[in-house]
Amino acid sequence: MNSMNDSGVDTGQLSGQTSRTHRLRGLAGTGFLATLAAMVATTLASVLAQAVGVDFEVPDGGEAIPLSGFAVVTGFFSVVGVVIAVAILHWSARPAERFVWTAMSLTAISLVPPLLSGANTATTTVLLGLHLVPATVMIPTLARTLRTRTV
């Protein structure tokens, strides 16, 4: 049965499209805020690590990773996560579950480069932790939003 507005015009398809657009925009907005939170949390964690003596030097090139680099990389990959969440919401019947599996798999894969970097133990350990900080912000936030955005 199609819905009718007060003027007697069939709005069934239009309201479905509006609802879908609203869900996608809401997810994108929440994702943007979560991205900012992840960037702040990761940058603060890296500042704290540096304050206790972690040098963030990676032997390949011998230079230390700048603190701004943590914010930029976190922001970029968090936005990638939001795009993945939007795509999954669009195409999956069970978007929250699919997103969590995808995001957890990608997070696990992201732990490999620090292990292969050749950095000292403290730097490697902190880099592993810094991969998990934005994951703990982004994954639950986007999964919860996906659960509330499904029909």
Coordinates of N, CA, C and O in Angstrom, one line a residue:
M1 N 0.8 -1.2 0.0 CA 0.0 0.0 0.0 C 0.9 1.2 0.0 O 1.8 1.3 0.8
N2 N 0.6 2.2 -0.9 CA 1.4 3.4 -1.0 C 0.8 4.4 0.0 O -0.4 4.5 0.2
S3 N 1.7 5.3 0.5 CA 1.2 6.4 1.4 C 0.7 7.6 0.5 O 1.2 7.8 -0.6
M4 N -0.2 8.3 1.0 CA -0.7 9.5 0.3 C -0.6 10.7 1.3 O -0.8 10.6 2.4
N5 N -0.1 11.8 0.7 CA -0.1 13.0 1.5 C -1.4 13.7 1.4 O -2.4 13.2 0.8
D6 N -1.6 14.8 2.1 CA -2.9 15.5 2.2 C -3.4 15.9 0.8 O -4.6 16.1 0.7
S7 N -2.6 16.1 -0.2 CA -3.0 16.6 -1.5 C -3.5 15.4 -2.3 O -3.9 15.6 -3.5
G8 N -3.4 14.2 -1.8 CA -3.8 13.0 -2.6 C -2.7 12.5 -3.5 O -3.0 11.6 -4.3
V9 N -1.5 13.0 -3.4 CA -0.4 12.6 -4.3 C 0.3 11.4 -3.7 O 0.6 11.4 -2.5
D10 N 0.6 10.4 -4.5 CA 1.3 9.2 -4.0 C 2.7 9.6 -3.6 O 3.4 10.1 -4.5
T11 N 3.1 9.3 -2.4 CA 4.5 9.7 -2.0 C 5.3 8.5 -1.5 O 6.3 8.6 -0.9
G12 N 4.8 7.3 -1.8 CA 5.5 6.1 -1.4 C 7.0 6.0 -1.8 O 7.8 5.8 -0.9
Q13 N 7.3 6.2 -3.0 CA 8.7 6.1 -3.5 C 9.5 7.2 -3.0 O 10.6 7.1 -2.6
L14 N 8.9 8.4 -3.0 CA 9.6 9.6 -2.6 C 10.0 9.5 -1.1 O 11.1 9.8 -0.8
S15 N 9.1 9.1 -0.3 CA 9.4 9.0 1.1 C 10.5 7.9 1.4 O 11.3 8.1 2.3
G16 N 10.5 6.9 0.6 CA 11.5 5.8 0.8 C 12.9 6.4 0.4 O 13.9 6.1 1.1
Q17 N 12.9 7.2 -0.6 CA 14.2 7.8 -1.1 C 14.6 8.8 0.0 O 15.8 8.9 0.3
T18 N 13.7 9.6 0.5 CA 14.1 10.6 1.5 C 14.6 9.9 2.8 O 15.6 10.3 3.4
S19 N 14.0 8.8 3.2 CA 14.4 8.0 4.3 C 15.8 7.5 4.1 O 16.7 7.6 5.0
R20 N 16.1 7.0 2.9 CA 17.4 6.4 2.6 C 18.4 7.5 2.6 O 19.5 7.4 3.2
T21 N 18.1 8.7 2.1 CA 19.1 9.8 2.1 C 19.3 10.3 3.5 O 20.5 10.6 3.8
H22 N 18.3 10.3 4.3 CA 18.4 10.7 5.7 C 19.3 9.8 6.4 O 20.2 10.2 7.2
R23 N 19.2 8.5 6.2 CA 20.0 7.5 6.9 C 21.5 7.6 6.5 O 22.4 7.6 7.3
L24 N 21.7 7.8 5.2 CA 23.1 8.0 4.7 C 23.7 9.3 5.2 O 24.9 9.2 5.7
R25 N 23.0 10.3 5.2 CA 23.5 11.6 5.8 C 23.8 11.5 7.3 O 24.8 12.0 7.7
G26 N 22.9 10.9 8.0 CA 23.1 10.7 9.4 C 24.3 9.9 9.7 O 25.1 10.2 10.6
L27 N 24.5 8.8 9.0 CA 25.7 8.0 9.1 C 27.0 8.8 8.8 O 27.9 8.7 9.5
A28 N 26.9 9.6 7.7 CA 28.1 10.4 7.3 C 28.4 11.4 8.4 O 29.5 11.7 8.7
G29 N 27.4 12.1 8.9 CA 27.6 13.1 10.0 C 28.2 12.5 11.2 O 29.1 13.0 11.8
T30 N 27.6 11.3 11.7 CA 28.2 10.6 12.8 C 29.6 10.2 12.6 O 30.5 10.3 13.4
G31 N 29.8 9.7 11.3 CA 31.2 9.3 11.0 C 32.2 10.4 11.0 O 33.3 10.3 11.4
F32 N 31.7 11.6 10.6 CA 32.6 12.8 10.6 C 33.0 13.1 12.0 O 34.2 13.4 12.3
L33 N 32.0 13.2 12.9 CA 32.3 13.5 14.3 C 33.2 12.4 15.0 O 34.1 12.7 15.7
A34 N 32.9 11.1 14.6 CA 33.8 10.1 15.1 C 35.2 10.2 14.6 O 36.2 9.9 15.3
T35 N 35.3 10.6 13.4 CA 36.7 10.8 12.8 C 37.4 11.9 13.5 O 38.6 11.7 13.9
L36 N 36.8 13.0 13.8 CA 37.4 14.0 14.6 C 37.8 13.5 16.0 O 39.0 13.8 16.5
A37 N 37.0 12.8 16.6 CA 37.3 12.2 17.9 C 38.5 11.2 17.9 O 39.3 11.2 18.7
A38 N 38.5 10.4 16.8 CA 39.6 9.4 16.6 C 40.9 10.2 16.4 O 41.9 9.8 16.9
M39 N 40.8 11.2 15.6 CA 42.1 12.0 15.3 C 42.6 12.6 16.6 O 43.8 12.6 16.9
V40 N 41.7 13.2 17.4 CA 42.1 13.8 18.7 C 42.7 12.7 19.6 O 43.8 12.9 20.2
A41 N 42.0 11.6 19.8 CA 42.4 10.6 20.7 C 43.8 10.0 20.3 O 44.7 9.8 21.1
T42 N 44.0 9.8 19.0 CA 45.2 9.2 18.5 C 46.4 10.2 18.7 O 47.5 9.8 19.1
T43 N 46.1 11.4 18.4 CA 47.2 12.5 18.6 C 47.5 12.6 20.0 O 48.7 12.7 20.4
L44 N 46.5 12.7 20.9 CA 46.8 12.8 22.3 C 47.6 11.6 22.8 O 48.6 11.7 23.6
A45 N 47.2 10.4 22.4 CA 48.0 9.2 22.8 C 49.4 9.2 22.3 O 50.3 8.8 23.0
S46 N 49.6 9.7 21.1 CA 51.0 9.8 20.6 C 51.8 10.9 21.3 O 53.0 10.7 21.6
V47 N 51.2 12.0 21.7 CA 51.8 13.0 22.5 C 52.2 12.4 23.9 O 53.4 12.7 24.3
L48 N 51.3 11.7 24.5 CA 51.7 11.0 25.8 C 52.8 10.1 25.6 O 53.7 10.0 26.5
A49 N 52.8 9.3 24.6 CA 53.9 8.3 24.3 C 55.2 9.0 24.1 O 56.2 8.6 24.7
Q50 N 55.2 10.1 23.4 CA 56.4 10.8 23.1 C 56.9 11.5 24.5 O 58.1 11.5 24.7
A51 N 56.0 11.9 25.3 CA 56.3 12.5 26.6 C 57.0 11.5 27.5 O 57.9 11.9 28.3
V52 N 56.7 10.2 27.4 CA 57.4 9.2 28.2 C 58.6 8.6 27.5 O 59.2 7.7 28.0
G53 N 59.0 9.1 26.4 CA 60.2 8.7 25.8 C 60.2 7.9 24.5 O 61.2 7.5 24.0
V54 N 59.0 7.7 24.0 CA 59.0 6.9 22.7 C 59.4 7.9 21.6 O 58.9 9.0 21.5
D55 N 60.4 7.4 20.8 CA 60.9 8.3 19.8 C 60.2 8.3 18.4 O 60.5 9.1 17.6
F56 N 59.5 7.3 18.1 CA 58.8 7.1 16.8 C 59.7 7.1 15.6 O 59.3 7.4 14.5
E57 N 60.9 6.7 15.9 CA 61.9 6.6 14.7 C 61.7 5.2 14.1 O 61.7 4.2 14.7
V58 N 61.6 5.3 12.8 CA 61.5 4.1 12.0 C 62.8 4.0 11.1 O 63.1 4.9 10.4
P59 N 63.5 2.8 11.2 CA 64.8 2.7 10.6 C 64.8 3.0 9.1 O 65.8 3.5 8.6
D60 N 63.7 2.8 8.4 CA 63.6 3.0 7.0 C 63.6 4.6 6.8 O 62.5 5.2 6.8
G61 N 64.7 5.2 6.6 CA 64.8 6.6 6.4 C 65.3 7.3 7.7 O 65.8 8.4 7.6
G62 N 65.2 6.7 8.8 CA 65.8 7.1 10.0 C 65.2 8.4 10.7 O 65.7 8.9 11.6
E63 N 64.0 8.8 10.1 CA 63.4 10.0 10.7 C 62.2 9.5 11.6 O 61.6 8.5 11.4
A64 N 61.9 10.4 12.5 CA 60.8 10.1 13.4 C 59.5 10.5 12.8 O 59.4 11.5 12.0
I65 N 58.4 9.8 13.1 CA 57.1 10.1 12.6 C 56.6 11.4 13.3 O 56.6 11.4 14.5
P66 N 56.3 12.4 12.5 CA 55.8 13.6 13.2 C 54.4 13.4 13.8 O 53.6 12.6 13.3
L67 N 54.1 14.2 14.9 CA 52.9 14.1 15.6 C 51.7 14.4 14.6 O 50.6 13.7 14.7
S68 N 51.9 15.3 13.7 CA 50.8 15.7 12.8 C 50.5 14.5 11.9 O 49.4 14.4 11.4
G69 N 51.5 13.7 11.6 CA 51.3 12.5 10.8 C 50.3 11.5 11.3 O 49.5 10.9 10.6
F70 N 50.2 11.4 12.7 CA 49.2 10.5 13.3 C 47.8 11.0 13.0 O 46.9 10.3 12.7
A71 N 47.6 12.4 13.2 CA 46.3 12.9 12.9 C 45.9 12.8 11.5 O 44.7 12.4 11.2
V72 N 46.8 13.0 10.6 CA 46.5 13.0 9.1 C 46.1 11.5 8.7 O 45.1 11.3 8.1
V73 N 46.9 10.6 9.1 CA 46.7 9.2 8.7 C 45.4 8.7 9.4 O 44.6 8.0 8.8
T74 N 45.2 9.0 10.7 CA 44.0 8.6 11.3 C 42.8 9.2 10.6 O 41.8 8.5 10.4
G75 N 42.8 10.5 10.3 CA 41.7 11.1 9.6 C 41.4 10.4 8.3 O 40.3 10.1 7.9
F76 N 42.5 10.2 7.5 CA 42.3 9.6 6.2 C 41.6 8.2 6.3 O 40.6 7.9 5.6
F77 N 42.2 7.3 7.1 CA 41.6 6.0 7.2 C 40.3 5.9 7.9 O 39.5 5.0 7.7
S78 N 40.0 6.9 8.8 CA 38.7 6.9 9.4 C 37.7 7.3 8.4 O 36.6 6.7 8.4
V79 N 38.0 8.2 7.5 CA 37.1 8.6 6.4 C 36.9 7.4 5.5 O 35.7 7.1 5.0
V80 N 37.9 6.6 5.2 CA 37.8 5.4 4.4 C 36.8 4.5 5.1 O 35.9 3.9 4.5
G81 N 36.9 4.4 6.4 CA 35.9 3.5 7.2 C 34.5 4.0 7.1 O 33.6 3.2 7.0
V82 N 34.3 5.3 7.1 CA 33.0 5.9 7.0 C 32.4 5.6 5.6 O 31.2 5.2 5.4
V83 N 33.2 5.7 4.6 CA 32.8 5.4 3.2 C 32.4 3.9 3.1 O 31.4 3.5 2.5
I84 N 33.2 3.0 3.7 CA 32.9 1.6 3.7 C 31.5 1.4 4.5 O 30.7 0.6 4.0
A85 N 31.3 2.1 5.6 CA 30.1 1.9 6.3 C 28.9 2.4 5.5 O 27.8 1.7 5.5
V86 N 29.0 3.5 4.8 CA 28.0 4.0 3.9 C 27.7 3.0 2.8 O 26.5 2.7 2.5
A87 N 28.7 2.4 2.2 CA 28.5 1.4 1.1 C 27.8 0.2 1.7 O 26.9 -0.3 1.0
I88 N 28.2 -0.2 2.8 CA 27.6 -1.4 3.4 C 26.2 -1.2 3.8 O 25.3 -2.0 3.6
L89 N 25.9 0.0 4.3 CA 24.5 0.4 4.6 C 23.6 0.4 3.3 O 22.5 -0.1 3.4
H90 N 24.2 0.8 2.3 CA 23.5 0.9 1.0 C 23.2 -0.5 0.4 O 22.1 -0.8 -0.1
W91 N 24.2 -1.5 0.6 CA 24.1 -2.7 -0.1 C 23.8 -4.0 0.7 O 23.6 -5.0 0.2
S92 N 23.9 -3.8 2.0 CA 23.8 -5.0 2.9 C 22.4 -5.1 3.6 O 22.0 -4.0 4.1
A93 N 21.9 -6.3 3.8 CA 20.7 -6.4 4.6 C 21.0 -6.4 6.1 O 20.2 -6.1 6.9
R94 N 22.3 -6.7 6.4 CA 22.8 -6.7 7.8 C 24.0 -5.8 7.9 O 25.1 -6.3 8.1
P95 N 23.9 -4.5 7.8 CA 25.0 -3.6 7.7 C 25.9 -3.6 8.9 O 27.1 -3.5 8.8
A96 N 25.3 -3.6 10.1 CA 26.2 -3.5 11.3 C 27.1 -4.6 11.4 O 28.3 -4.5 11.7
E97 N 26.6 -5.9 11.2 CA 27.4 -7.1 11.3 C 28.5 -7.1 10.3 O 29.6 -7.4 10.5
R98 N 28.1 -6.8 9.1 CA 29.0 -6.8 7.9 C 30.1 -5.8 8.2 O 31.3 -6.0 7.9
F99 N 29.7 -4.6 8.7 CA 30.7 -3.5 8.9 C 31.7 -4.0 10.0 O 32.9 -3.8 9.8
V100 N 31.2 -4.5 11.1 CA 32.1 -4.9 12.2 C 33.1 -6.0 11.7 O 34.3 -5.9 11.9
W101 N 32.7 -7.0 10.9 CA 33.6 -8.0 10.4 C 34.6 -7.3 9.5 O 35.8 -7.6 9.5
T102 N 34.2 -6.5 8.6 CA 35.1 -5.8 7.6 C 36.1 -4.9 8.4 O 37.3 -5.0 8.1
A103 N 35.6 -4.1 9.3 CA 36.5 -3.2 10.0 C 37.5 -3.9 10.9 O 38.7 -3.5 11.0
M104 N 37.0 -5.0 11.6 CA 38.0 -5.8 12.4 C 39.0 -6.4 11.6 O 40.2 -6.5 12.0
S105 N 38.6 -6.9 10.4 CA 39.6 -7.6 9.5 C 40.7 -6.5 9.0 O 41.9 -6.8 9.0
L106 N 40.2 -5.4 8.6 CA 41.1 -4.3 8.2 C 42.0 -3.8 9.3 O 43.2 -3.5 9.1
T107 N 41.4 -3.8 10.5 CA 42.3 -3.4 11.7 C 43.4 -4.4 11.9 O 44.5 -4.0 12.2
A108 N 43.0 -5.7 11.9 CA 44.0 -6.7 12.0 C 45.1 -6.6 11.0 O 46.3 -6.7 11.3
I109 N 44.7 -6.3 9.8 CA 45.7 -6.2 8.7 C 46.6 -5.0 8.9 O 47.8 -5.0 8.7
S110 N 46.0 -3.9 9.5 CA 46.8 -2.7 9.8 C 47.9 -2.9 10.8 O 48.8 -2.0 10.9
L111 N 47.8 -4.0 11.6 CA 48.8 -4.2 12.6 C 50.1 -4.8 12.1 O 51.1 -4.8 12.7
V112 N 50.1 -5.2 10.8 CA 51.2 -5.9 10.2 C 52.4 -4.9 10.0 O 53.5 -5.1 10.4
P113 N 52.1 -3.7 9.4 CA 53.3 -2.8 9.1 C 54.1 -2.4 10.3 O 55.3 -2.4 10.2
P114 N 53.5 -2.1 11.4 CA 54.4 -1.7 12.6 C 55.3 -2.9 13.0 O 56.4 -2.7 13.4
L115 N 54.8 -4.1 12.8 CA 55.6 -5.3 13.2 C 56.7 -5.5 12.2 O 57.8 -6.0 12.6
L116 N 56.6 -5.0 11.0 CA 57.6 -5.2 10.0 C 58.5 -3.9 9.8 O 59.4 -3.9 9.0
S117 N 58.2 -2.9 10.6 CA 58.9 -1.6 10.4 C 60.4 -1.6 10.9 O 61.2 -0.8 10.4
G118 N 60.7 -2.5 11.7 CA 62.1 -2.6 12.2 C 62.4 -1.5 13.3 O 63.5 -1.3 13.7
A119 N 61.4 -0.9 13.8 CA 61.5 0.1 14.9 C 61.8 -0.6 16.2 O 61.6 -1.8 16.3
N120 N 62.3 0.1 17.2 CA 62.6 -0.5 18.5 C 61.3 -1.0 19.1 O 60.2 -0.6 18.7
T121 N 61.4 -1.7 20.2 CA 60.3 -2.4 20.8 C 59.2 -1.4 21.3 O 58.0 -1.5 21.1
A122 N 59.7 -0.3 21.9 CA 58.8 0.7 22.5 C 58.0 1.4 21.3 O 56.7 1.5 21.4
T123 N 58.6 1.8 20.3 CA 58.0 2.4 19.1 C 57.0 1.4 18.5 O 55.8 1.8 18.2
T124 N 57.4 0.2 18.3 CA 56.5 -0.8 17.7 C 55.3 -1.1 18.5 O 54.2 -1.1 18.0
T125 N 55.5 -1.2 19.8 CA 54.4 -1.4 20.8 C 53.4 -0.2 20.7 O 52.2 -0.4 20.7
V126 N 53.9 1.0 20.8 CA 53.0 2.1 20.8 C 52.3 2.3 19.4 O 51.1 2.6 19.4
L127 N 53.0 2.0 18.3 CA 52.4 2.1 17.0 C 51.2 1.1 16.9 O 50.2 1.4 16.4
L128 N 51.4 -0.1 17.5 CA 50.3 -1.1 17.5 C 49.1 -0.5 18.3 O 48.0 -0.6 17.8
G129 N 49.4 0.0 19.4 CA 48.4 0.6 20.2 C 47.7 1.8 19.5 O 46.5 1.9 19.6
L130 N 48.5 2.6 18.8 CA 47.9 3.7 18.1 C 47.0 3.3 16.9 O 46.2 4.1 16.4
H131 N 47.2 2.1 16.4 CA 46.3 1.6 15.4 C 44.9 1.2 16.1 O 43.9 1.2 15.5
L132 N 45.0 0.7 17.3 CA 43.8 0.3 18.0 C 43.0 1.5 18.6 O 41.8 1.3 18.7
V133 N 43.6 2.6 18.9 CA 42.9 3.7 19.4 C 41.8 4.2 18.5 O 40.6 4.3 18.9
P134 N 42.0 4.5 17.2 CA 40.9 5.0 16.4 C 39.9 3.8 16.1 O 38.7 4.1 15.9
A135 N 40.4 2.6 16.1 CA 39.5 1.5 15.9 C 38.5 1.4 17.0 O 37.3 1.1 16.8
T136 N 38.9 1.7 18.3 CA 38.0 1.6 19.4 C 37.0 2.8 19.4 O 36.0 2.7 20.0
V137 N 37.3 3.8 18.7 CA 36.4 5.0 18.5 C 35.5 4.7 17.3 O 34.2 4.8 17.5
M138 N 36.0 4.4 16.2 CA 35.3 4.3 15.0 C 34.3 3.1 14.9 O 33.2 3.2 14.5
I139 N 34.9 1.9 15.2 CA 34.1 0.7 14.9 C 32.8 0.7 15.8 O 31.7 0.5 15.2
P140 N 32.9 0.9 17.1 CA 31.6 0.8 17.8 C 30.6 2.0 17.5 O 29.4 1.8 17.4
T141 N 31.2 3.1 17.2 CA 30.3 4.3 16.9 C 29.6 4.0 15.6 O 28.4 4.2 15.5
L142 N 30.3 3.6 14.5 CA 29.7 3.4 13.2 C 28.8 2.1 13.3 O 27.7 2.1 12.7
A143 N 29.1 1.1 14.0 CA 28.3 -0.1 14.1 C 27.0 0.3 14.8 O 25.9 -0.1 14.4
R144 N 27.1 1.0 15.9 CA 25.8 1.5 16.6 C 24.9 2.3 15.7 O 23.7 2.1 15.7
T145 N 25.6 3.2 14.9 CA 24.8 4.0 14.0 C 24.2 3.2 12.9 O 23.0 3.4 12.5
L146 N 24.9 2.2 12.4 CA 24.3 1.3 11.4 C 23.1 0.6 12.0 O 22.2 0.3 11.2
R147 N 23.2 0.1 13.2 CA 22.1 -0.6 13.8 C 20.8 0.3 13.9 O 19.7 -0.2 13.7
T148 N 21.0 1.6 14.2 CA 19.9 2.5 14.4 C 19.4 3.0 13.1 O 18.3 3.5 13.0
R149 N 20.2 2.9 12.0 CA 19.8 3.4 10.7 C 19.1 2.4 9.8 O 18.7 2.7 8.7
T150 N 19.1 1.1 10.2 CA 18.5 0.1 9.4 C 17.0 0.1 9.7 O 16.5 0.4 10.7
V151 N 16.3 -0.3 8.7 CA 14.8 -0.3 8.8 C 14.3 -1.5 9.4 O 14.8 -2.6 9.3

